[in-house]
Coordinates of C-alpha atoms in Angstrom, one line a residue:
M1 CA 18.4 1.1 35.0
L2 CA 16.2 1.1 32.0
A3 CA 12.8 -0.5 32.4
F4 CA 11.8 -2.0 29.1
Q5 CA 8.3 -2.0 27.6
R6 CA 7.6 -4.5 24.9
V7 CA 4.8 -3.4 22.6
A8 CA 4.1 -5.9 19.8
W9 CA 4.6 -9.5 18.8
L10 CA 4.6 -11.4 15.6
L11 CA 4.1 -15.1 16.0
A12 CA 3.5 -18.2 13.9
S13 CA 3.5 -22.0 14.3
M14 CA 3.7 -24.9 11.9
S15 CA 0.5 -26.5 13.0
S16 CA -1.9 -24.3 11.0
A17 CA -1.0 -21.4 13.3
A18 CA -1.7 -23.6 16.2
R19 CA -3.9 -21.7 18.6
H20 CA -5.9 -19.4 16.4
M21 CA -6.1 -20.6 12.8
K22 CA -8.6 -23.4 12.7
L23 CA -9.7 -23.3 9.0
D24 CA -9.4 -26.4 6.9
P25 CA -6.9 -25.5 4.2
V26 CA -7.9 -25.6 0.5
Q27 CA -5.5 -27.7 -1.5
W28 CA -3.1 -25.7 -3.6
V29 CA 0.3 -26.6 -5.1
S30 CA 2.7 -23.8 -6.0
K31 CA 6.4 -23.1 -6.6
R32 CA 8.1 -21.9 -3.4
D33 CA 11.4 -19.9 -3.4
S34 CA 14.3 -21.5 -1.5
S35 CA 14.5 -18.4 0.7
L36 CA 11.8 -15.8 1.6
P37 CA 12.2 -12.1 2.3
L38 CA 11.2 -10.8 5.7
W39 CA 11.2 -7.0 6.1
I40 CA 10.8 -5.0 9.3
E41 CA 9.8 -1.4 9.1
N42 CA 9.6 1.2 11.8
Y43 CA 7.0 3.9 11.4
C44 CA 7.0 4.7 15.1
G45 CA 8.3 8.0 16.4
E46 CA 10.9 6.1 18.5
V47 CA 14.0 3.9 17.9
V48 CA 13.4 0.2 18.0
Y49 CA 16.0 -2.5 18.9
P50 CA 15.2 -5.8 17.2
A51 CA 16.5 -9.0 18.8
I52 CA 16.3 -12.1 16.5
L53 CA 15.9 -15.8 17.4
T54 CA 15.5 -18.6 14.8
Q55 CA 13.4 -21.6 16.0
A56 CA 13.5 -23.6 12.8
G57 CA 15.2 -22.9 9.5
S58 CA 17.9 -20.4 8.8
G59 CA 17.1 -16.9 10.0
P60 CA 18.9 -13.6 9.7
S61 CA 22.6 -13.5 10.7
A62 CA 21.9 -10.5 12.9
T63 CA 20.6 -11.3 16.3
G64 CA 19.9 -7.7 17.3
F65 CA 20.1 -4.3 15.8
R66 CA 19.0 -0.7 16.1
L67 CA 16.1 0.4 13.8
N68 CA 15.6 4.2 13.7
P69 CA 12.2 5.8 13.0
G70 CA 11.5 5.4 9.3
D71 CA 14.1 2.7 8.7
L72 CA 13.6 -0.6 7.0
Q73 CA 15.6 -3.8 7.7
R74 CA 15.6 -6.6 5.1
F75 CA 16.2 -10.3 5.9
T76 CA 15.8 -13.6 4.3
V77 CA 14.7 -16.9 5.9
R78 CA 14.9 -20.5 4.6
P79 CA 14.3 -24.0 6.0
N80 CA 17.2 -25.6 7.8
P81 CA 17.9 -27.3 11.2
P82 CA 16.8 -25.0 14.0
G83 CA 19.2 -22.6 15.7
G84 CA 19.0 -20.0 18.4
A85 CA 20.5 -16.9 20.0
N86 CA 21.0 -15.7 23.6
G87 CA 20.5 -12.2 24.9
N88 CA 21.3 -9.8 27.7
G89 CA 18.9 -9.0 30.5
A90 CA 16.1 -6.5 30.8
A91 CA 12.8 -6.1 32.7
C92 CA 9.7 -5.5 30.6
L93 CA 6.4 -3.9 31.6
T94 CA 4.5 -5.7 28.9
G95 CA 5.5 -8.7 26.7
D96 CA 8.5 -9.6 28.9
C97 CA 10.3 -12.7 27.6
G98 CA 12.2 -13.9 30.6
G99 CA 14.2 -10.8 31.2
V100 CA 16.2 -10.8 28.0
V101 CA 16.5 -8.4 25.2
K102 CA 17.2 -11.1 22.6
C103 CA 14.1 -13.2 23.3
T104 CA 14.3 -17.0 23.6
L105 CA 10.6 -17.5 24.5
A106 CA 7.2 -16.0 24.0
G107 CA 6.5 -12.8 25.9
W108 CA 3.9 -11.9 28.5
P109 CA 0.7 -10.2 27.3
P110 CA -0.6 -7.8 26.3
A111 CA 0.9 -7.9 22.9
T112 CA -0.3 -7.3 19.4
L113 CA 0.4 -10.5 17.3
A114 CA 1.0 -11.1 13.7
E115 CA 0.9 -14.9 13.1
F116 CA 2.4 -16.6 10.0
N117 CA 2.3 -20.2 8.9
L118 CA 4.5 -20.0 5.8
K119 CA 4.9 -23.6 5.0
T120 CA 2.0 -26.2 4.9
S121 CA 1.3 -29.5 3.2
S122 CA -1.6 -27.8 1.3
G123 CA 0.9 -25.4 -0.4
Q124 CA -0.8 -22.4 1.2
A125 CA 0.4 -19.7 3.7
F126 CA -1.8 -18.6 6.6
Y127 CA -1.4 -15.4 8.5
D128 CA -3.2 -12.9 10.6
I129 CA -3.0 -10.0 13.0
S130 CA -4.2 -11.1 16.4
L131 CA -5.5 -9.2 19.5
V132 CA -6.3 -12.4 21.4
D133 CA -3.5 -11.7 23.8
G134 CA -4.2 -8.0 24.0
Y135 CA -3.1 -4.9 22.2
N136 CA -0.2 -2.6 22.6
L137 CA 1.0 -1.3 19.3
P138 CA -0.5 -0.7 15.8
M139 CA 0.7 -3.1 13.2
G140 CA 0.4 -3.7 9.5
V141 CA 1.4 -6.7 7.4
F142 CA 2.3 -6.3 3.7
N143 CA 3.2 -8.9 1.1
L144 CA 6.5 -9.1 -0.7
F145 CA 5.2 -11.1 -3.6
N146 CA 7.0 -9.0 -6.1
Q147 CA 10.2 -10.4 -4.6
T148 CA 9.3 -14.0 -5.6
N149 CA 9.7 -16.1 -8.8
N150 CA 6.1 -17.3 -8.5
P151 CA 4.0 -15.5 -11.1
H152 CA 0.7 -16.4 -9.3
L153 CA 1.9 -14.5 -6.3
R154 CA 3.1 -11.5 -8.2
D155 CA -0.4 -11.1 -9.8
I156 CA -2.2 -10.9 -6.5
P157 CA -3.3 -7.3 -5.8
P158 CA -1.9 -6.0 -2.5
N159 CA -5.2 -4.7 -1.3
L160 CA -6.3 -8.3 -0.7
T161 CA -3.3 -9.3 1.4
N162 CA -2.1 -6.4 3.6
P163 CA -4.1 -6.1 6.8
I164 CA -3.7 -3.2 9.2
C165 CA -4.7 -2.8 12.8
I166 CA -4.7 0.7 14.4
G167 CA -6.1 0.9 17.9
S168 CA -4.2 4.0 19.0
P169 CA -5.7 7.5 18.5
G170 CA -2.4 9.2 17.6
L171 CA -2.2 7.2 14.4
L172 CA -5.8 7.5 13.2
T173 CA -6.5 9.7 10.3
N174 CA -9.6 11.0 8.5
P175 CA -10.7 8.5 5.8
S176 CA -11.0 11.3 3.3
N177 CA -7.2 11.9 3.4
A178 CA -6.0 9.5 0.7
P179 CA -2.5 9.3 -0.6
D180 CA -1.7 7.4 -3.8
K181 CA -0.3 4.4 -2.0
Y182 CA -0.3 2.9 1.4
L183 CA 1.6 -0.2 2.6
G184 CA 2.2 -1.3 -1.0
T185 CA -1.2 -0.5 -2.4
N186 CA -2.2 2.4 -4.7
T187 CA -5.2 4.2 -6.1
T188 CA -5.8 1.4 -8.5
Y189 CA -6.0 -1.2 -5.7
P190 CA -6.8 0.8 -2.6
I191 CA -7.1 -1.1 0.7
P192 CA -10.7 -1.2 2.0
L193 CA -10.7 0.6 5.3
E194 CA -12.8 0.8 8.4
Q195 CA -14.8 4.1 8.1
Q196 CA -16.8 4.6 11.3
N197 CA -14.5 5.0 14.2
S198 CA -13.6 8.5 15.5
V199 CA -10.5 9.5 17.5
G200 CA -12.7 9.4 20.6
D201 CA -13.8 5.8 19.8
V202 CA -10.2 4.7 19.3
S203 CA -9.2 6.5 22.5
K204 CA -11.6 4.6 24.7
W205 CA -12.2 1.2 23.2
C206 CA -10.2 -0.7 25.8
P207 CA -12.5 -1.7 28.7
W208 CA -11.6 0.2 31.8
D209 CA -10.5 -2.7 33.9
L210 CA -8.3 -4.1 31.2
Q211 CA -6.0 -1.0 30.8
V212 CA -2.4 -1.6 31.5
L213 CA -1.7 2.1 32.2
P214 CA -5.0 3.6 33.5
P215 CA -5.0 7.4 33.9
S216 CA -4.2 8.9 37.3
K217 CA -7.1 9.4 39.7
P218 CA -8.5 12.9 40.0
A219 CA -7.6 15.0 43.0
N220 CA -10.2 13.4 45.2
G221 CA -8.7 10.0 44.6
V222 CA -11.9 8.6 43.1
Y223 CA -12.7 7.9 39.5
P224 CA -15.9 9.4 38.3
Y225 CA -18.6 7.3 36.8
P226 CA -19.0 7.0 33.9
D227 CA -15.2 7.3 33.2
D228 CA -15.6 8.8 29.7
S229 CA -14.6 12.3 31.0
I230 CA -11.1 11.1 31.9
D231 CA -8.4 11.4 29.3
R232 CA -6.4 8.2 28.8
P233 CA -2.7 8.2 28.0
A234 CA -1.7 8.4 24.4
F235 CA 0.1 5.1 24.7
A236 CA -2.5 2.8 26.2
P237 CA -1.8 -1.0 26.0
C238 CA -4.8 -3.2 26.7
Y239 CA -5.1 -6.7 28.2
S240 CA -7.5 -9.1 26.5
A241 CA -10.1 -10.6 28.8
C242 CA -8.3 -13.9 28.6
A243 CA -4.9 -12.4 29.4
K244 CA -6.3 -10.6 32.4
S245 CA -8.6 -13.2 33.9
G246 CA -7.3 -16.5 32.6
S247 CA -10.8 -18.0 33.0
P248 CA -12.0 -20.8 30.7
S249 CA -14.9 -18.7 29.5
D250 CA -12.6 -15.9 28.4
C251 CA -9.9 -18.1 27.0
C252 CA -12.2 -20.6 25.3
T253 CA -10.8 -23.6 27.2
G254 CA -12.2 -26.5 29.1
S255 CA -16.0 -26.7 28.7
Y256 CA -15.8 -23.5 26.7
G257 CA -13.4 -24.9 24.2
S258 CA -15.8 -24.8 21.1
P259 CA -17.4 -22.1 19.0
S260 CA -20.8 -23.0 20.4
T261 CA -19.8 -22.5 24.0
C262 CA -17.2 -19.6 23.8
H263 CA -18.4 -16.2 22.7
P264 CA -16.8 -12.8 22.3
S265 CA -16.3 -10.7 25.4
T266 CA -16.8 -6.9 25.6
Y267 CA -13.0 -6.6 24.9
S268 CA -13.3 -8.9 21.8
R269 CA -16.3 -7.0 20.4
N270 CA -14.5 -3.6 20.9
A271 CA -11.3 -5.0 19.4
K272 CA -13.1 -6.2 16.4
A273 CA -14.8 -2.9 15.9
M274 CA -11.3 -1.2 16.0
C275 CA -9.6 -3.7 13.8
P276 CA -12.1 -5.7 11.6
D277 CA -9.4 -7.9 10.0
A278 CA -7.8 -8.9 13.4
Y279 CA -8.5 -11.9 15.6
S280 CA -10.5 -10.7 18.5
Y281 CA -10.9 -14.1 20.3
A282 CA -10.0 -17.7 19.8
Y283 CA -12.9 -18.6 17.5
D284 CA -12.8 -15.6 15.2
D285 CA -11.3 -17.5 12.3
Q286 CA -13.7 -16.8 9.5
T287 CA -13.2 -13.0 9.6
S288 CA -9.5 -13.0 10.6
T289 CA -7.4 -15.5 8.6
F290 CA -5.7 -14.6 5.4
I291 CA -4.8 -17.5 3.1
V292 CA -2.6 -17.2 0.0
P293 CA -0.5 -19.6 -2.1
Q294 CA 2.7 -20.1 -0.2
G295 CA 6.1 -19.1 -1.5
G296 CA 6.2 -15.4 -0.8
G297 CA 7.6 -13.3 1.9
F298 CA 6.1 -10.6 4.1
G299 CA 6.9 -7.4 5.8
V300 CA 5.7 -6.1 9.2
A301 CA 5.2 -2.4 9.8
F302 CA 5.1 -1.0 13.3
C303 CA 2.9 2.1 13.8
P304 CA 1.4 2.3 10.4
L305 CA -0.6 5.5 10.0
G306 CA -4.2 5.7 8.7
R307 CA -7.1 3.4 9.6
S308 CA -7.6 -0.3 10.2
S309 CA -8.3 -2.4 7.1
N310 CA -11.6 -4.2 6.4
I311 CA -10.4 -6.5 3.7
L312 CA -12.0 -9.8 4.6
A313 CA -15.5 -8.4 5.1
T314 CA -15.2 -6.4 1.9
M315 CA -13.3 -8.7 -0.5
G316 CA -13.1 -12.0 1.3
K317 CA -14.6 -13.9 -1.6
Q318 CA -12.0 -12.7 -4.1
L319 CA -9.2 -13.6 -1.7
Q320 CA -10.8 -17.1 -1.2
A321 CA -10.8 -17.6 -5.0
I322 CA -7.1 -16.7 -5.2
A323 CA -6.3 -19.0 -2.3
S324 CA -8.1 -21.9 -3.7
R325 CA -7.2 -21.5 -7.4
G326 CA -4.5 -18.9 -7.7
D327 CA -6.9 -17.1 -10.0
A328 CA -5.4 -13.6 -9.5
L329 CA -5.8 -12.3 -13.1
Q330 CA -9.5 -13.2 -13.3
T331 CA -10.3 -11.4 -10.1
Q332 CA -8.3 -8.2 -10.6
S333 CA -11.0 -6.4 -12.5
R334 CA -13.4 -6.9 -9.6
I335 CA -10.8 -5.6 -7.1
R336 CA -9.7 -2.5 -8.9
H337 CA -10.8 0.9 -7.7
N338 CA -12.4 -0.2 -4.5
N339 CA -14.4 2.8 -3.3
T340 CA -12.8 2.9 0.2
A341 CA -9.7 5.1 0.2
P342 CA -6.3 4.6 2.0
A343 CA -5.6 6.9 4.9
S344 CA -3.4 9.9 5.1
S345 CA 0.3 9.8 6.0
E346 CA 0.2 13.0 8.1
A347 CA 2.6 13.3 11.0
V348 CA 2.2 11.2 14.1
T349 CA 2.3 13.1 17.4
L350 CA 0.2 11.5 20.1
L351 CA 1.5 7.9 20.2
S352 CA 5.1 8.9 20.8
Q353 CA 4.4 11.1 23.8
G354 CA 6.1 9.6 26.8
M355 CA 7.3 6.4 25.0
G356 CA 11.1 6.8 25.5
F357 CA 13.3 4.4 23.6
T358 CA 11.6 1.5 21.8
C359 CA 13.1 -2.0 21.5
L360 CA 11.9 -4.7 19.1
A361 CA 12.6 -8.4 19.4
L362 CA 12.2 -10.6 16.4
L363 CA 12.1 -14.4 16.0
T364 CA 12.1 -15.6 12.4
T365 CA 12.0 -18.9 10.6
I366 CA 10.5 -20.2 7.4
V367 CA 7.5 -21.4 9.5
V368 CA 7.8 -19.9 12.9
V369 CA 8.1 -16.1 13.2
L370 CA 7.9 -14.0 16.3
I371 CA 8.4 -10.2 16.5
S372 CA 8.2 -8.1 19.6
A373 CA 8.8 -4.5 20.4
R374 CA 9.6 -3.0 23.8
I375 CA 9.8 0.6 25.0
A376 CA 12.5 1.6 27.4
K377 CA 11.7 4.3 29.9
M378 CA 14.4 6.3 31.5

């Protein structure tokens, strides 16, 4: 029997991305297309098997499909009464969703999240990549604004809107290796990237006690201290402190349920260093939430190659201006030719070692979207 390994989630809610997004939206009114594109792209070295569930609105007609390495699947979603789909059984090592391939509920952590709130009363869309529930697979989000009939969206440069999180050493490249375009950007509008982390940093960022798959003990059966001399597996999912302990202090609940009482853990600080644009704990809103005029679709890329983005710290003010006024044309001259370069697209080798077959489960709606990926080991 195959044992399935889920490796990533994409999640959104209608209530301002309920758990993580706490920013007060800036008022904006824009034209929204009746249906929005949603693309799923597989840059991993393994096959992925998406399973699709629609919670609200009309989702894709396909409820499950095979997505080979390098393949792209295009869908559209639109608001309608909610629907759903059933699935067959499986047992997951991470991200299990009740033992089904076609998920009908959220999965168990650890799981990389991309959260979308695509329809709000303010006329804005909110989205992010979150590591609050842990990390298991690199992820990138890219806008599909060129597919919309809203001119304000089409004018927004992609290097403001396409976050990337790479916490796996096999996908990290030297920042000096720069192709002409990366996840929809180009040399005119390059994505600002994190520049400091080495392969060694990315290999060991997960705190030792939060590893899902810790390395085997040496011959004497005792881990040396410090543990830096032990090679970790190429595929190394990581629990968040909250997912592992469930404690109020780690999960920002109870008496710790406010920004003044809940502070980032070692996991959160390390995760933020690896992925500056990703949520690292529950109150990491200001440096993690992307806000744009609503009406456009998005794509999700699994296993993007390169380096993590650092958009919000570098060009957050420009994005805020666009979110509040739709002022894309006036800010473009300040966004062109950012001095940080996209990463190389050299071949991936490390991450795919020992991964087996990969499965992906996807839940889509106009306002509620959930994507997961699982690895099947023989």
